[in-house]
Short mmCIF file of C-alpha atoms (C1' of nucleotides) in Angstrom, two decimals:
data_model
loop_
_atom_site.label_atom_id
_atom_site.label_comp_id
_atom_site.label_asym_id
_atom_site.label_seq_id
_atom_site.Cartn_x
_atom_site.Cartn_y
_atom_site.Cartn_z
CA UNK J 191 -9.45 6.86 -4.02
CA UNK J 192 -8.13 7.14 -0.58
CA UNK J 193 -3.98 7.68 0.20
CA UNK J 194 -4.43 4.09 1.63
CA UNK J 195 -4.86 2.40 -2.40
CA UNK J 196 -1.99 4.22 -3.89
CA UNK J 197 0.19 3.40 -1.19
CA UNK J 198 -0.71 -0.76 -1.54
CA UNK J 199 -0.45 -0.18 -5.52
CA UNK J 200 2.63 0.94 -5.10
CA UNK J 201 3.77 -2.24 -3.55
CA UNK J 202 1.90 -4.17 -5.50
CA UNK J 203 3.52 -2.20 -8.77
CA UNK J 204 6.83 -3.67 -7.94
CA UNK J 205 5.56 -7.44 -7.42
CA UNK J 206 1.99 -9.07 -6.58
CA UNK J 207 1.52 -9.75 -3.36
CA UNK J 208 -0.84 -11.42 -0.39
CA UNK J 209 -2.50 -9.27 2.07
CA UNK J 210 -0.22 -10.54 4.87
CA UNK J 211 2.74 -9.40 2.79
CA UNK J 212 1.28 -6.21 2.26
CA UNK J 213 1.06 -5.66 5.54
CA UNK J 214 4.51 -6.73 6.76
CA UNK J 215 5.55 -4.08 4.26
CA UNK J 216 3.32 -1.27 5.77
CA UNK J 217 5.02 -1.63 9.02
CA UNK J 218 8.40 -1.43 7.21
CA UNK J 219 9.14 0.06 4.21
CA UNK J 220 6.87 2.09 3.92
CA UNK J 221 5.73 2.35 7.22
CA UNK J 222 8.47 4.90 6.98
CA UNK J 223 6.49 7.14 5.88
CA UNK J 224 2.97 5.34 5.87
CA UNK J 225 1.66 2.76 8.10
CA UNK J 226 -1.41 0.73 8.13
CA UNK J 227 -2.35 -2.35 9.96
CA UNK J 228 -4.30 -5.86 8.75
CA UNK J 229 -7.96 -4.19 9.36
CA UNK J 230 -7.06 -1.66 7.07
CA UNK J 231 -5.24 -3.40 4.59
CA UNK J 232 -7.68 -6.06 3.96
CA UNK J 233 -11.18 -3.87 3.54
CA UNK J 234 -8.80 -1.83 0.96
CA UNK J 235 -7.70 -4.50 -1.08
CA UNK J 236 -11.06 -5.55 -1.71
CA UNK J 237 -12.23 -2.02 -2.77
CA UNK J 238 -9.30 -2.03 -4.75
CA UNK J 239 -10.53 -5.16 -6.55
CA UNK J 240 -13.93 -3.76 -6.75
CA UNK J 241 -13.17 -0.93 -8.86
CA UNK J 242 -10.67 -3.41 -10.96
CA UNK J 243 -7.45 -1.48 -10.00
CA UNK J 244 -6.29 -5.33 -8.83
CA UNK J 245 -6.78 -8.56 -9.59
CA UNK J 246 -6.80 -11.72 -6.99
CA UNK J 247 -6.37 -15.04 -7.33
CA UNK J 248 -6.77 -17.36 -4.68
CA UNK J 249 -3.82 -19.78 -4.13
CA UNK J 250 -4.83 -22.88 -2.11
CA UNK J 251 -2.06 -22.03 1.26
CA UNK J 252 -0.77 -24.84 3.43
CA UNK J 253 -2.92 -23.20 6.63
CA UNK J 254 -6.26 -23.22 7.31
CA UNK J 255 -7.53 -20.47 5.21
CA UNK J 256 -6.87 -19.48 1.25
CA UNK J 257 -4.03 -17.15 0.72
CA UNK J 258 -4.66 -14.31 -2.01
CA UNK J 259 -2.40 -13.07 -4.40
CA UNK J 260 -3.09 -9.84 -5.72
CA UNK J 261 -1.28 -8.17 -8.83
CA UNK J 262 -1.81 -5.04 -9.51
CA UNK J 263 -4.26 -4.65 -13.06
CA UNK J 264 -3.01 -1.77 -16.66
CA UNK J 265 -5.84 0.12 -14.70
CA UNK J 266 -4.07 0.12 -11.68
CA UNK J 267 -1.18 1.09 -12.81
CA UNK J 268 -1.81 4.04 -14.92
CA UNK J 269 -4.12 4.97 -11.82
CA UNK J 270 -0.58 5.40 -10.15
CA UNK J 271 1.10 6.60 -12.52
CA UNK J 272 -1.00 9.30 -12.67
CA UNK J 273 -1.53 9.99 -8.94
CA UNK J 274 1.97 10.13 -8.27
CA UNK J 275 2.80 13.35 -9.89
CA UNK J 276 -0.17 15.16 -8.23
CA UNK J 277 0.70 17.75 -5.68
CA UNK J 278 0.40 16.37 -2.28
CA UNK J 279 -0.97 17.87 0.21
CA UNK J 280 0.87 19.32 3.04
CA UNK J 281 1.06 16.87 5.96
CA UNK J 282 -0.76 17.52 9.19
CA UNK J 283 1.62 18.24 11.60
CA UNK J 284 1.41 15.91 14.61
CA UNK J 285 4.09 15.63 17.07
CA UNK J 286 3.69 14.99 20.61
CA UNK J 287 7.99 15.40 21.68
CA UNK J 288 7.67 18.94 20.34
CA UNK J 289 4.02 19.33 22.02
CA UNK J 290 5.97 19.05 25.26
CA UNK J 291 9.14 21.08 24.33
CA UNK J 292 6.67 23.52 24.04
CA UNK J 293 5.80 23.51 27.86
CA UNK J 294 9.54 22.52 28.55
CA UNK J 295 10.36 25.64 30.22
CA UNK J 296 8.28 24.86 33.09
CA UNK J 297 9.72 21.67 33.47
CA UNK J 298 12.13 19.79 35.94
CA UNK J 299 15.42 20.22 34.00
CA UNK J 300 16.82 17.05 35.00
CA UNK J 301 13.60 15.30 33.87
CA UNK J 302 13.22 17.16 31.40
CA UNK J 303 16.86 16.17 30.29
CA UNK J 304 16.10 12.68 30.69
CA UNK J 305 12.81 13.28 27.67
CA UNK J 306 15.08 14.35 25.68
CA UNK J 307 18.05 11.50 26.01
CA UNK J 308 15.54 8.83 25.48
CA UNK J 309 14.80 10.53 22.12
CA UNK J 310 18.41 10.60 21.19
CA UNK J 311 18.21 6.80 21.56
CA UNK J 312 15.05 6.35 19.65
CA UNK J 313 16.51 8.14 16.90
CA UNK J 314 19.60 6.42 17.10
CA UNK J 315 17.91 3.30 16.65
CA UNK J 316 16.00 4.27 13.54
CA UNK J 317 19.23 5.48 12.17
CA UNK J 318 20.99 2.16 12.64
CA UNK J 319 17.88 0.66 10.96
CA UNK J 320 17.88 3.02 8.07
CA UNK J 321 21.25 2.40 7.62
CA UNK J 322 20.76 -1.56 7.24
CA UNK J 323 18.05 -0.80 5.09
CA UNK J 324 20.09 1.28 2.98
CA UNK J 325 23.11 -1.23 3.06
CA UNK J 326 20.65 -4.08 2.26
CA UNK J 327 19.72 -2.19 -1.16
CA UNK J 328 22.96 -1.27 -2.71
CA UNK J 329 23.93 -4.86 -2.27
CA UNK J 330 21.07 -6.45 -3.58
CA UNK J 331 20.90 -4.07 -6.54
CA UNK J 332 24.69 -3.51 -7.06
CA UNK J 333 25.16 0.29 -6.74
CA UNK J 334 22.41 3.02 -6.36
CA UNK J 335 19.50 2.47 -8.22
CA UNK J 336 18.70 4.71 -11.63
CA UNK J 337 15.71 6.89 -10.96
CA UNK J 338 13.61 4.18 -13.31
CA UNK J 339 13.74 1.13 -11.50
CA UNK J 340 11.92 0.14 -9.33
CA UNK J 341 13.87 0.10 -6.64
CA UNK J 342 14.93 3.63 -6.53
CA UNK J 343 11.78 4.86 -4.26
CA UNK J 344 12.86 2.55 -1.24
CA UNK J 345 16.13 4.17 -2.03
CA UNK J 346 15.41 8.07 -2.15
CA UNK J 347 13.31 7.59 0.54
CA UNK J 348 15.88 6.04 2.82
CA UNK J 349 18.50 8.89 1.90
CA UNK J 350 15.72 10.86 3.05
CA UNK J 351 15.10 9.31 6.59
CA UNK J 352 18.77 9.24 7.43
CA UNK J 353 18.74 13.00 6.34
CA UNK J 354 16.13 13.60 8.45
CA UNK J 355 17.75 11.52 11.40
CA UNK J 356 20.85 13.62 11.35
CA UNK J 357 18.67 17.18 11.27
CA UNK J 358 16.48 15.92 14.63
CA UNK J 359 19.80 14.64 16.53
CA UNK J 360 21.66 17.80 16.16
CA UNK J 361 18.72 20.00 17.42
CA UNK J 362 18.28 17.45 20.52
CA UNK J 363 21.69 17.65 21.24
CA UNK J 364 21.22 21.11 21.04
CA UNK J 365 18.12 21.59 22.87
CA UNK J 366 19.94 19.28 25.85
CA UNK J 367 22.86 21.87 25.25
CA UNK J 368 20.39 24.61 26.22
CA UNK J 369 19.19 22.94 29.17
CA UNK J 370 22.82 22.51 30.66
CA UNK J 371 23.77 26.00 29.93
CA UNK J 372 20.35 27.40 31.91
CA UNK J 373 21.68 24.44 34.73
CA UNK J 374 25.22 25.78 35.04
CA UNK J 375 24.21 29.49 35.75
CA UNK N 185 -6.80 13.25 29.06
CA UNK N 186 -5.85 13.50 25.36
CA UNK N 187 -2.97 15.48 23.65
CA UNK N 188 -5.17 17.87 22.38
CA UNK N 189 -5.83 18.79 26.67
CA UNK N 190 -2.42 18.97 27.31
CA UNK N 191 -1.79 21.87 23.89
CA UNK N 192 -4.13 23.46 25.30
CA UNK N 193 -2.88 23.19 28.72
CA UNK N 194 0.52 24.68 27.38
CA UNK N 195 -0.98 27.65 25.91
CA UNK N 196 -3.18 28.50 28.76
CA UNK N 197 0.14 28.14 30.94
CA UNK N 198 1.40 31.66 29.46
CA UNK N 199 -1.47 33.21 29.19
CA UNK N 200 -5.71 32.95 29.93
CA UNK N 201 -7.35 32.55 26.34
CA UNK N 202 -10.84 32.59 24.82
CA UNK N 203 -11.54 29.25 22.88
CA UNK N 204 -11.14 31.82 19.73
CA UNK N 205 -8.01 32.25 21.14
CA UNK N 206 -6.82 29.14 21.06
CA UNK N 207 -7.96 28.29 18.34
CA UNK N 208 -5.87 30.70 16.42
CA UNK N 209 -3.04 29.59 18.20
CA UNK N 210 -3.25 26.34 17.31
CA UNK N 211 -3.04 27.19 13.75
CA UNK N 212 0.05 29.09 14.26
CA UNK N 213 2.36 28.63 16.13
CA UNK N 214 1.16 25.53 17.81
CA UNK N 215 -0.26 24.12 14.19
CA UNK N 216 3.53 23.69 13.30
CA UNK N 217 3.62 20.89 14.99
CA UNK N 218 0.05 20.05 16.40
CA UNK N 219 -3.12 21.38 14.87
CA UNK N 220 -6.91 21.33 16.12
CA UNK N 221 -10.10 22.98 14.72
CA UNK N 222 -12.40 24.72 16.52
CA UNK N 223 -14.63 22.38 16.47
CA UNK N 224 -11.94 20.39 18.23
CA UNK N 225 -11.07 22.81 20.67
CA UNK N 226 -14.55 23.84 22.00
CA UNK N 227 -15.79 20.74 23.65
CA UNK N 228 -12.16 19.90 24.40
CA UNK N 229 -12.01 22.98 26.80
CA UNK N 230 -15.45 21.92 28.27
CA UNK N 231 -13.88 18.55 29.10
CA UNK N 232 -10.74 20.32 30.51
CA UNK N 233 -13.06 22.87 33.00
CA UNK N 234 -15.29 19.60 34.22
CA UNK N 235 -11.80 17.84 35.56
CA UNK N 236 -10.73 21.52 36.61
CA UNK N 237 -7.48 21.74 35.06
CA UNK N 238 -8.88 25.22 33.37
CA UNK N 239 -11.27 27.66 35.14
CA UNK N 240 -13.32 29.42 32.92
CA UNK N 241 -14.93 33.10 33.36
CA UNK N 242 -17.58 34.66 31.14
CA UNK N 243 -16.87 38.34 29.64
CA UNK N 244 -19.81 40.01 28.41
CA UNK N 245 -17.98 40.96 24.57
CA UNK N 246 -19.15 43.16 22.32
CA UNK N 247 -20.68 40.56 19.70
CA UNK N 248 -24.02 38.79 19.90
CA UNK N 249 -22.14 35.77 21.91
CA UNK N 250 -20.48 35.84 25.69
CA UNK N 251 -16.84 35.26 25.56
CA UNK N 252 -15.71 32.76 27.80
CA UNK N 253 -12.02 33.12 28.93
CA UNK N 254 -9.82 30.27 30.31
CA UNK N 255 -7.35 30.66 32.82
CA UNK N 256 -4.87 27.27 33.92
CA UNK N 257 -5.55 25.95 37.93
CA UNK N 258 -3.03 24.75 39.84
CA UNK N 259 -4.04 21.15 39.40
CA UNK N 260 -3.57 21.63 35.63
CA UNK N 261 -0.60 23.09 35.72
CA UNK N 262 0.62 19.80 37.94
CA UNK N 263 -0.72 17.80 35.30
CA UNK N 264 0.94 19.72 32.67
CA UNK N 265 4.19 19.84 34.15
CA UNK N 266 4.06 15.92 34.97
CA UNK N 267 3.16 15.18 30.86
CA UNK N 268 5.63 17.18 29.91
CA UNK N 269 8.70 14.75 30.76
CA UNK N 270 6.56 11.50 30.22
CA UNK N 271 8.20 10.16 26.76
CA UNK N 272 6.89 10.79 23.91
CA UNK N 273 5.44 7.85 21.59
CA UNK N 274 6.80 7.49 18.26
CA UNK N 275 5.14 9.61 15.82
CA UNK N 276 2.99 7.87 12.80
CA UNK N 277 4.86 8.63 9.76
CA UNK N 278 2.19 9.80 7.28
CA UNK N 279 4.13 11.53 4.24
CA UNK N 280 2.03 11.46 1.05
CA UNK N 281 4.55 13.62 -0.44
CA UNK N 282 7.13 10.38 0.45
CA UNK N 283 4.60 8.41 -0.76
CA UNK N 284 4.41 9.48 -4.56
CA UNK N 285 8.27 9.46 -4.33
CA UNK N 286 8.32 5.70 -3.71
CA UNK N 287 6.59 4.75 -6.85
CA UNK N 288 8.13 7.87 -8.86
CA UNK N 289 10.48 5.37 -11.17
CA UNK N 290 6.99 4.53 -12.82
CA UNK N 291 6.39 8.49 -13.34
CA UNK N 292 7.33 10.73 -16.36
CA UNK N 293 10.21 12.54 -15.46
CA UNK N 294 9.41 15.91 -16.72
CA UNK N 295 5.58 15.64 -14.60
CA UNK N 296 8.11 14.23 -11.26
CA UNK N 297 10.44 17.25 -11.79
CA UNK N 298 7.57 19.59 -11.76
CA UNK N 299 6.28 17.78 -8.53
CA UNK N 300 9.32 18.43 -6.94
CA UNK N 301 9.64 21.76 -7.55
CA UNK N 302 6.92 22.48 -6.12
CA UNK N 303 7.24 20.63 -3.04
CA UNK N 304 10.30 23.20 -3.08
CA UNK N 305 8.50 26.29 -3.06
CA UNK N 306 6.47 24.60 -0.37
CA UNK N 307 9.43 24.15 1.90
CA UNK N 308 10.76 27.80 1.15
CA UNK N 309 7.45 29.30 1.83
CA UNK N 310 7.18 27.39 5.13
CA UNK N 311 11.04 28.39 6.13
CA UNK N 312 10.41 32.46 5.35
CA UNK N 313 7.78 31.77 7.54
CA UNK N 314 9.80 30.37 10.62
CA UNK N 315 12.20 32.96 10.17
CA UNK N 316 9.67 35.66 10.40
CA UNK N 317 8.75 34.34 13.42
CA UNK N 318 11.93 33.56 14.93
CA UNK N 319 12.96 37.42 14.45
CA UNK N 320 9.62 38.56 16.18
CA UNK N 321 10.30 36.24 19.20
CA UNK N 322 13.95 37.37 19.25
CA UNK N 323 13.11 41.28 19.16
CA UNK N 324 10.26 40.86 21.89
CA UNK N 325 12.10 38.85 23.80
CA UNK N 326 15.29 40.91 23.80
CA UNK N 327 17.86 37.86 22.21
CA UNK N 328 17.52 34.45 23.06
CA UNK N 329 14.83 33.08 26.03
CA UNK N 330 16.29 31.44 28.80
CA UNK N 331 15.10 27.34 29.27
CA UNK N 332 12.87 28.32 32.06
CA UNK N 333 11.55 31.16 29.73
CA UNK N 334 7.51 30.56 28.93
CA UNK N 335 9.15 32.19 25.03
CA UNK N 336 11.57 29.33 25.83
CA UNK N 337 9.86 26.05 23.56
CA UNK N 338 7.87 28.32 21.25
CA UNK N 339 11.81 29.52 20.13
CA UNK N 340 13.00 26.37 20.66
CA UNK N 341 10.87 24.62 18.05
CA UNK N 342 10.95 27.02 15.73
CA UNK N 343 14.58 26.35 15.73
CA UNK N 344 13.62 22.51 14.67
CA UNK N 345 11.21 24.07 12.13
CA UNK N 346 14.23 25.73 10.77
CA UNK N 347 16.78 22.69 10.41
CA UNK N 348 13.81 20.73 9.06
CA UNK N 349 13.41 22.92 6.37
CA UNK N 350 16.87 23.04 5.28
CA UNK N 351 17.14 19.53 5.57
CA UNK N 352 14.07 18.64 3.15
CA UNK N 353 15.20 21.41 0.92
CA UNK N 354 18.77 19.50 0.58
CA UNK N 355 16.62 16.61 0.34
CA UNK N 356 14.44 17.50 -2.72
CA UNK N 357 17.06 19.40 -4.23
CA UNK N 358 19.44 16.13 -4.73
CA UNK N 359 16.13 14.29 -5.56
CA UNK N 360 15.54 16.78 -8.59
CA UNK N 361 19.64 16.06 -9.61
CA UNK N 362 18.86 12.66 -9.36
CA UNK N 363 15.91 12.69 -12.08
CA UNK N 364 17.93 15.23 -14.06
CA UNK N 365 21.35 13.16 -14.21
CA UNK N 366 19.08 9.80 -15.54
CA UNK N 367 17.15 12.01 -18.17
CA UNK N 368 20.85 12.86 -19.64
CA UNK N 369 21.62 9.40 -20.14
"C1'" DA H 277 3.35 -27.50 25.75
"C1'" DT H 278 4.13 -22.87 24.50
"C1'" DC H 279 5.41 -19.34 21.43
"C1'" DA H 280 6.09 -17.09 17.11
"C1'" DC H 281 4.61 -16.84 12.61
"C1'" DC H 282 1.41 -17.49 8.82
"C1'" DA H 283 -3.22 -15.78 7.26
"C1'" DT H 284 -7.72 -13.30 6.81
"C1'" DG H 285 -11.40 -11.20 8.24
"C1'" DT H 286 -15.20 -8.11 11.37
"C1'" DA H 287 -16.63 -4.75 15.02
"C1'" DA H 288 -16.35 -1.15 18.37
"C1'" DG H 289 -14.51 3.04 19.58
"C1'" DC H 290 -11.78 7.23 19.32
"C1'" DT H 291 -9.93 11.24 16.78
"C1'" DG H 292 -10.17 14.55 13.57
"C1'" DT H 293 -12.28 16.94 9.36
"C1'" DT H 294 -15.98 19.18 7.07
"C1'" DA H 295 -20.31 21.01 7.15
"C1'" DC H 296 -24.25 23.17 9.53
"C1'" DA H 297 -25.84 27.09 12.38
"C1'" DT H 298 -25.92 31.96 14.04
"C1'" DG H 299 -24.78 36.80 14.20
"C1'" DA H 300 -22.26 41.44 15.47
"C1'" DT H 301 -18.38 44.72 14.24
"C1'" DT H 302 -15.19 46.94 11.22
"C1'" DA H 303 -12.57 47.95 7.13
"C1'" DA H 304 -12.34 48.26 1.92
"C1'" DT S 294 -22.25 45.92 0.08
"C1'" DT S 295 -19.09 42.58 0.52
"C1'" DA S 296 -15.66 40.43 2.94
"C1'" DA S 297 -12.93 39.53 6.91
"C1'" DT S 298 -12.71 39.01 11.69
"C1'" DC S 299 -14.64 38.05 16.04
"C1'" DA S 300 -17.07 34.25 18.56
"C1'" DT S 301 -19.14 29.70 20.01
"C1'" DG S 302 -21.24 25.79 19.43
"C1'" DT S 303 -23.33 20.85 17.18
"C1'" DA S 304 -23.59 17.01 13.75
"C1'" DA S 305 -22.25 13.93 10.18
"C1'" DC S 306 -18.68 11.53 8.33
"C1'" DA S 307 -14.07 9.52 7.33
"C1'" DG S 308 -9.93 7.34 8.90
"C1'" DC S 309 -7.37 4.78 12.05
"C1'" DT S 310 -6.53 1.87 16.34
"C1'" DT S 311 -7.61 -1.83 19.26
"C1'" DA S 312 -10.00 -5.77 20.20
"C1'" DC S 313 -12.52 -9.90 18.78
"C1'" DA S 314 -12.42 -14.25 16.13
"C1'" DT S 315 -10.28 -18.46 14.13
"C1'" DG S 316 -6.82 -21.91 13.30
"C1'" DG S 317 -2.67 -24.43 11.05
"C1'" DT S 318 2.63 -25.05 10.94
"C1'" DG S 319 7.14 -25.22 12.77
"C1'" DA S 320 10.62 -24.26 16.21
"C1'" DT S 321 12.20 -24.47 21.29
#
DNA sequence: ATCACCATGTAAGCTGTTACATGATTAA
DNA sequence: TTAATCATGTAACAGCTTACATGGTGAT
C-alpha cells in the first residue's frame, strides 16, 4: 500500500467523502504535511476500492458527471489502524532555502538579505494560517480535543506546525542577524 | 538546470571533487537537507560539464577505473551565485511520521506511545549528530565562520538542524503527555 | 460574458530510488 | 576470506507534476 492510501483513509476515517473533497483536503489539512493533487487522488481511490479498503457509491450530482462518495470499509480501517503505529521512515530531506544558504557566503549580502526577508514573510503567512486553523478547532470542538477523537490529529499536528514556525523564524532572524554583523565590519 | 546542478555547484565552489566525492557529500552534510544517489549525481555532472559550469580532468587512480575530478568555471560560479538569492519555492510537506499522527485517535495508545518514542530516539540520534559536527566545524575553523566564509552555510545550517531538533523533540515529548494524561482518565 | 467553483478522469514527462554491472585496494 | 571502501556508470521502475479533456452551475 503506498503512503498515498493511508493518508486518504485517514480522511475518509473521520467522514466519507467525494474525490473532489478529498482533494480540497490534500491541499489543506493535510497538505500540511502531505499533498497530492486530483491525478493522484483519483487513480488511488480506485485502487483503494479494488482491494476493498473503500466502498463507493455513486450519488447522481447536479453537474454533468456522477459524484462518488466513498466511505471508508472494517477493512480499511483496521488497515489504518494498524499502519499508523508502524515506524515511519525518516523523511527525505529536501529543501531548496537551505540548498542556497549553503552557497550564501558567496553571495551579494544585500540580496542575499532580501532571500531571506521574503522567507520571514512566507513563514509569517503560514503562521497566521496555522493559527486560524487552530482557532477554527477549539471553537468548533469546545476546548482541545482528547487524544481519542477524531479531531485531535488536525490538532497535534497544528501545535506542531506553529512549533515549527516559531523554530525557522528565530534562525532567519538570526541568520539575517549574521549577515548585518559581517555588513557592519 | 535542476537543483540537484546547483548542490553540486555549491560543493564544487569550495573545493574540486570526484563524482565519489560528491556523492559522499551529499549524504552528509549536504543530505541534511538535500540528498542524491550516485546514480543521480553521475549523469548530473555530465550534464553540468556539457553547459560548462564544471570542467572536468581525468586522474589516472589507483583502481581499475580513471577518476574524473571536477573543478567549478567561472560561468558556473555566475550561475551559482545568481540562484543563490532567487527565492526559494515552498517546500512539499511530506511527513509520514505527521501522517500516522493525524489518524493516531483511532490507534492503541500503548502501540502510539511506543511510536513516539521512537521517533524520539530518532530525533536525539540525529541532534548528537549535528552537534558532532558543529564542534568539528568550530575547532577547524577556529570559532565561528564569517558570512562570506565558504564554512559559513555549512555552520549556518547546522545551526537550523539544531533548533529543529529541539523543537520536534518538545514536540513529541508533549505529544507522548498528551496520550499519557487521556490513558489516566 | 467571464470567472470561479464543482467534478472526474487520462497522458506525458520529469525526478528520484533501487537494482544491475564491474573491479581494485586495504583492513580485520 | 570476507567485508568495507574506493570508483563510475546504466536501466528499470515508482511517484509526482503538469497538461490535456470535458462540461454544468452560480455569482459579478
Amino acid at each position: 500500500m503506498s503512503t498515498l492510501g493511508y493518508a486518504l483513509l485517514g480522511l475518509l476515517a473521520r467522514e466519507p467523502l467525494t474525490g473532489y473533497q478529498l482533494t480540497g483536503l490534500m491541499r489543506a489539512p493535510m497538505g500540511y504535511f502531505w499533498t497530492a493533487s486530483h491525478s493522484q487522488v483519483y487513480p488511488e481511490l480506485a485502487r483503494l476500492q479494488e482491494r476493498a479498503l473503500v466502498a463507493g457509491e455513486v450519488v447522481p450530482g447536479p453537474g454533468p458527471r456522477d459524484n462518488k462518495r466513498y466511505r471508508i470499509t472494517e477493512t480499511g480501517r483496521h488497515a489504518l489502524r494498524d499502519w499508523v503505529v508502524t515506524p515511519a521512515p525518516e523523511p527525505t530531506a529536501r529543501d531548496e532555502f537551505l540548498l542556497r544558504v549553503y552557497s550564501l557566503w558567496l553571495a551579494d549580502p544585500d540580496a542575499a538579505a532580501a532571500m531571506i526577508e521574503g522567507r520571514i514573510e512566507a513563514h509569517l503567512a503560514t503562521r497566521a494560517d496555522y493559527r486560524r486553523s487552530e482557532k477554527a478547532i477549539l471553537a468548533r470542538h469546545g476546548g482541545e480535543p482528547a487524544s481519542d477523537h477524531p479531531d485531535f490529529g488536525a490538532w497535534a499536528t497544528l501545535r506542531r506546525g506553529l512549533s515549527y514556525e516559531r523554530h525557522a523564524l528565530a534562525w532567519c532572524r538570526w541568520l539575517l542577524d549574521r549577515l548585518r554583523a559581517q555588513a557592519r565590519r
